[in-house]
Amino acid sequence: MKNHFNLTDKASPIMEIKSQKSAVALKYPQGAEVPFITAKGKGQLAEKILDIAKENNIYIEENAPLVDLLSLEEVNDAVPEEAFQALAAIFAFVLEREGRTV
């Protein structure tokens, strides 16, 4: 099923959520220098992003401070340098989970 968030590639997108129903979707394409934001939203839009992630078996990470930081950026923006360390750990976990190496 195609969707306008382009979140069906299980290897790259990462979702972060927090209890106030905010979500940010990320993608780190092979060869890219840094990940970028593919979708973000609050309320119903956050629920839709999370539903798409669940339907596509995409890893969901709950991290309120990281969501707050990433929510300041726009869709298609590279993630800010302040998020690199936290995201490196998340992406490493996802790659390991998928049997891929860092």
Coordinates of N, CA and C in Angstrom, one line a residue:
M1 N 0.8 -1.2 0.0 CA 0.0 0.0 0.0 C 0.9 1.2 0.0
K2 N 0.7 2.1 -0.9 CA 1.4 3.4 -1.0 C 0.8 4.4 0.0
N3 N 1.6 5.3 0.5 CA 1.0 6.3 1.4 C 1.8 7.6 1.1
H4 N 1.2 8.7 1.4 CA 1.9 10.0 1.1 C 3.1 10.3 2.1
F5 N 3.3 9.5 3.1 CA 4.4 9.7 4.0 C 5.7 9.0 3.5
N6 N 5.5 8.0 2.6 CA 6.7 7.3 2.0 C 7.4 6.6 3.2
L7 N 6.7 5.9 4.0 CA 7.3 5.2 5.2 C 7.4 3.7 5.0
T8 N 7.2 3.2 3.9 CA 7.2 1.7 3.7 C 8.5 1.0 3.7
D9 N 9.6 1.8 3.5 CA 10.9 1.2 3.6 C 11.3 0.9 5.0
K10 N 11.2 -0.4 5.4 CA 11.4 -0.8 6.8 C 12.8 -0.6 7.3
A11 N 13.8 -0.5 6.4 CA 15.2 -0.4 6.8 C 15.6 1.0 7.3
S12 N 14.9 2.0 6.8 CA 15.4 3.4 7.1 C 14.6 4.2 8.1
P13 N 13.3 4.2 8.0 CA 12.6 5.2 8.8 C 12.6 4.8 10.3
I14 N 12.6 5.8 11.1 CA 12.5 5.6 12.6 C 11.4 6.5 13.0
M15 N 10.7 6.1 14.0 CA 9.6 6.9 14.5 C 9.9 7.2 16.0
E16 N 9.7 8.4 16.4 CA 9.7 8.7 17.8 C 8.4 9.2 18.2
I17 N 8.0 8.9 19.4 CA 6.7 9.4 19.9 C 6.9 9.8 21.4
K18 N 5.9 10.6 21.9 CA 5.9 10.9 23.3 C 4.4 10.8 23.7
S19 N 4.1 10.9 25.0 CA 2.8 10.7 25.5 C 1.8 11.7 25.0
Q20 N 2.2 12.9 24.5 CA 1.3 13.9 24.1 C 1.0 13.7 22.6
K21 N 1.1 12.5 22.1 CA 0.8 12.2 20.7 C 1.5 13.1 19.7
S22 N 2.8 13.1 19.8 CA 3.6 13.8 18.7 C 4.4 12.7 18.1
A23 N 4.7 12.8 16.8 CA 5.5 11.8 16.2 C 6.4 12.5 15.1
V24 N 7.6 11.9 15.0 CA 8.5 12.4 13.9 C 9.1 11.1 13.3
A25 N 9.0 11.1 11.9 CA 9.5 10.0 11.2 C 10.8 10.4 10.5
L26 N 11.8 9.5 10.6 CA 13.1 9.8 10.0 C 13.5 8.7 9.0
K27 N 14.4 9.1 8.1 CA 14.9 8.2 7.1 C 16.4 8.5 7.0
Y28 N 17.2 7.4 6.9 CA 18.7 7.5 6.8 C 19.1 6.7 5.6
P29 N 18.9 7.2 4.4 CA 19.2 6.4 3.2 C 20.7 6.0 3.1
Q30 N 21.0 4.9 2.6 CA 22.4 4.4 2.5 C 23.1 5.5 1.6
G31 N 24.3 5.9 2.1 CA 25.1 6.8 1.4 C 24.8 8.3 1.8
A32 N 23.8 8.5 2.5 CA 23.5 9.9 3.0 C 24.4 10.2 4.2
E33 N 24.7 11.5 4.3 CA 25.6 11.9 5.4 C 24.9 12.0 6.7
V34 N 23.6 12.3 6.7 CA 22.8 12.4 7.9 C 21.4 12.0 7.6
P35 N 20.6 11.5 8.6 CA 19.2 11.2 8.4 C 18.4 12.5 8.2
F36 N 17.2 12.4 7.7 CA 16.4 13.5 7.5 C 14.9 13.2 7.9
I37 N 14.2 14.3 8.2 CA 12.8 14.1 8.7 C 11.9 13.9 7.5
T38 N 11.1 12.8 7.5 CA 10.2 12.5 6.4 C 8.7 12.9 6.8
A39 N 8.4 13.0 8.0 CA 7.0 13.3 8.4 C 7.1 13.8 9.9
K40 N 6.1 14.6 10.3 CA 6.0 15.0 11.7 C 4.6 15.5 11.9
G41 N 4.1 15.3 13.1 CA 2.8 15.8 13.4 C 2.4 15.6 14.9
K42 N 1.3 16.2 15.2 CA 0.7 16.1 16.5 C -0.7 15.7 16.4
G43 N -1.3 15.1 17.5 CA -2.7 14.7 17.5 C -3.0 13.6 16.5
Q44 N -4.0 13.9 15.7 CA -4.5 12.9 14.7 C -3.4 12.6 13.6
L45 N -2.6 13.6 13.2 CA -1.6 13.3 12.3 C -0.5 12.4 12.9
A46 N -0.2 12.6 14.1 CA 0.8 11.8 14.8 C 0.3 10.3 14.9
E47 N -1.0 10.2 15.2 CA -1.6 8.8 15.2 C -1.5 8.2 13.8
K48 N -1.8 8.9 12.8 CA -1.7 8.4 11.4 C -0.2 7.9 11.1
I49 N 0.7 8.8 11.5 CA 2.1 8.4 11.2 C 2.5 7.1 12.0
L50 N 2.0 7.0 13.2 CA 2.3 5.8 14.0 C 1.5 4.6 13.5
D51 N 0.3 4.8 13.0 CA -0.4 3.7 12.4 C 0.3 3.1 11.1
I52 N 0.8 4.0 10.3 CA 1.6 3.6 9.1 C 2.8 2.9 9.5
A53 N 3.5 3.3 10.6 CA 4.7 2.7 11.0 C 4.3 1.2 11.5
K54 N 3.3 1.1 12.3 CA 2.9 -0.2 12.8 C 2.5 -1.1 11.7
E55 N 1.7 -0.6 10.7 CA 1.3 -1.4 9.6 C 2.5 -2.0 8.8
N56 N 3.6 -1.2 8.8 CA 4.8 -1.6 8.0 C 5.9 -2.1 8.8
N57 N 5.6 -2.5 10.1 CA 6.5 -3.1 11.0 C 7.8 -2.2 11.2
I58 N 7.6 -0.9 11.3 CA 8.7 0.0 11.5 C 8.9 0.2 12.9
Y59 N 10.2 0.2 13.4 CA 10.5 0.4 14.8 C 10.0 1.7 15.3
I60 N 9.5 1.7 16.5 CA 9.0 3.0 17.1 C 9.8 3.2 18.4
E61 N 10.4 4.3 18.5 CA 11.2 4.7 19.7 C 10.5 5.8 20.4
E62 N 10.3 5.6 21.7 CA 9.6 6.6 22.5 C 10.7 7.4 23.2
N63 N 10.8 8.7 22.9 CA 11.9 9.5 23.4 C 11.4 11.0 23.3
A64 N 10.8 11.4 24.4 CA 10.1 12.8 24.4 C 11.1 13.9 24.1
P65 N 12.3 13.9 24.8 CA 13.2 15.0 24.5 C 13.7 15.1 23.0
L66 N 13.9 13.9 22.4 CA 14.3 13.8 21.0 C 13.2 14.3 20.1
V67 N 12.0 13.9 20.4 CA 10.8 14.4 19.6 C 10.7 15.9 19.7
D68 N 10.8 16.4 20.9 CA 10.8 17.9 21.0 C 11.8 18.6 20.2
L69 N 13.0 18.1 20.2 CA 14.1 18.7 19.4 C 13.8 18.5 17.9
L70 N 13.5 17.3 17.5 CA 13.2 17.1 16.0 C 12.0 17.8 15.5
S71 N 11.0 18.1 16.4 CA 9.8 18.8 16.0 C 10.1 20.2 15.6
L72 N 11.2 20.8 16.0 CA 11.5 22.1 15.7 C 11.9 22.3 14.2
E73 N 12.3 21.2 13.6 CA 12.8 21.2 12.2 C 11.6 20.9 11.3
E74 N 11.8 21.2 10.0 CA 10.8 21.0 9.0 C 11.0 19.6 8.3
V75 N 9.9 19.1 7.7 CA 9.9 17.9 6.9 C 10.9 18.2 5.8
N76 N 11.7 17.2 5.5 CA 12.8 17.1 4.5 C 14.1 17.8 5.0
D77 N 14.1 18.4 6.2 CA 15.3 18.9 6.8 C 16.2 17.8 7.3
A78 N 17.5 18.0 7.2 CA 18.4 17.1 7.9 C 18.2 17.2 9.4
V79 N 18.5 16.2 10.1 CA 18.3 16.3 11.6 C 19.4 17.2 12.1
P80 N 19.2 17.9 13.2 CA 20.2 18.8 13.8 C 21.3 18.0 14.4
E81 N 22.5 18.6 14.4 CA 23.7 18.0 15.0 C 23.4 17.6 16.5
E82 N 22.6 18.3 17.2 CA 22.4 18.0 18.6 C 21.7 16.6 18.8
A83 N 21.1 16.1 17.7 CA 20.4 14.8 17.8 C 21.3 13.6 17.4
F84 N 22.5 13.9 16.8 CA 23.3 12.8 16.2 C 23.6 11.7 17.2
Q85 N 24.0 12.0 18.4 CA 24.4 10.9 19.3 C 23.3 10.0 19.7
A86 N 22.1 10.6 20.0 CA 20.9 9.8 20.3 C 20.5 9.0 19.1
L87 N 20.5 9.6 17.9 CA 20.0 8.9 16.7 C 21.0 7.8 16.3
A88 N 22.3 8.0 16.5 CA 23.3 7.0 16.2 C 23.0 5.7 17.0
A89 N 22.6 5.8 18.2 CA 22.3 4.6 19.0 C 21.0 4.0 18.5
I90 N 20.1 4.7 18.2 CA 18.8 4.2 17.7 C 19.0 3.5 16.3
F91 N 19.7 4.1 15.4 CA 19.9 3.5 14.1 C 20.8 2.3 14.2
A92 N 21.8 2.3 15.1 CA 22.6 1.1 15.3 C 21.7 -0.1 15.8
F93 N 20.8 0.2 16.8 CA 19.9 -0.8 17.3 C 19.0 -1.4 16.2
V94 N 18.5 -0.5 15.4 CA 17.6 -1.0 14.3 C 18.3 -1.8 13.3
L95 N 19.5 -1.4 12.9 CA 20.3 -2.2 12.0 C 20.7 -3.5 12.5
E96 N 21.1 -3.6 13.8 CA 21.4 -4.9 14.5 C 20.1 -5.8 14.5
R97 N 19.0 -5.2 14.8 CA 17.8 -5.9 14.9 C 17.4 -6.5 13.5
E98 N 17.8 -5.8 12.4 CA 17.5 -6.3 11.1 C 18.7 -7.2 10.5
G99 N 19.7 -7.5 11.4 CA 20.8 -8.3 11.0 C 21.8 -7.7 10.1
R100 N 21.8 -6.3 10.1 CA 22.7 -5.6 9.3 C 23.8 -5.0 10.2
T101 N 24.9 -4.6 9.6 CA 26.0 -4.1 10.4 C 26.0 -2.6 10.3
V102 N 26.6 -1.9 11.3 CA 26.7 -0.5 11.3 C 27.8 0.0 10.4

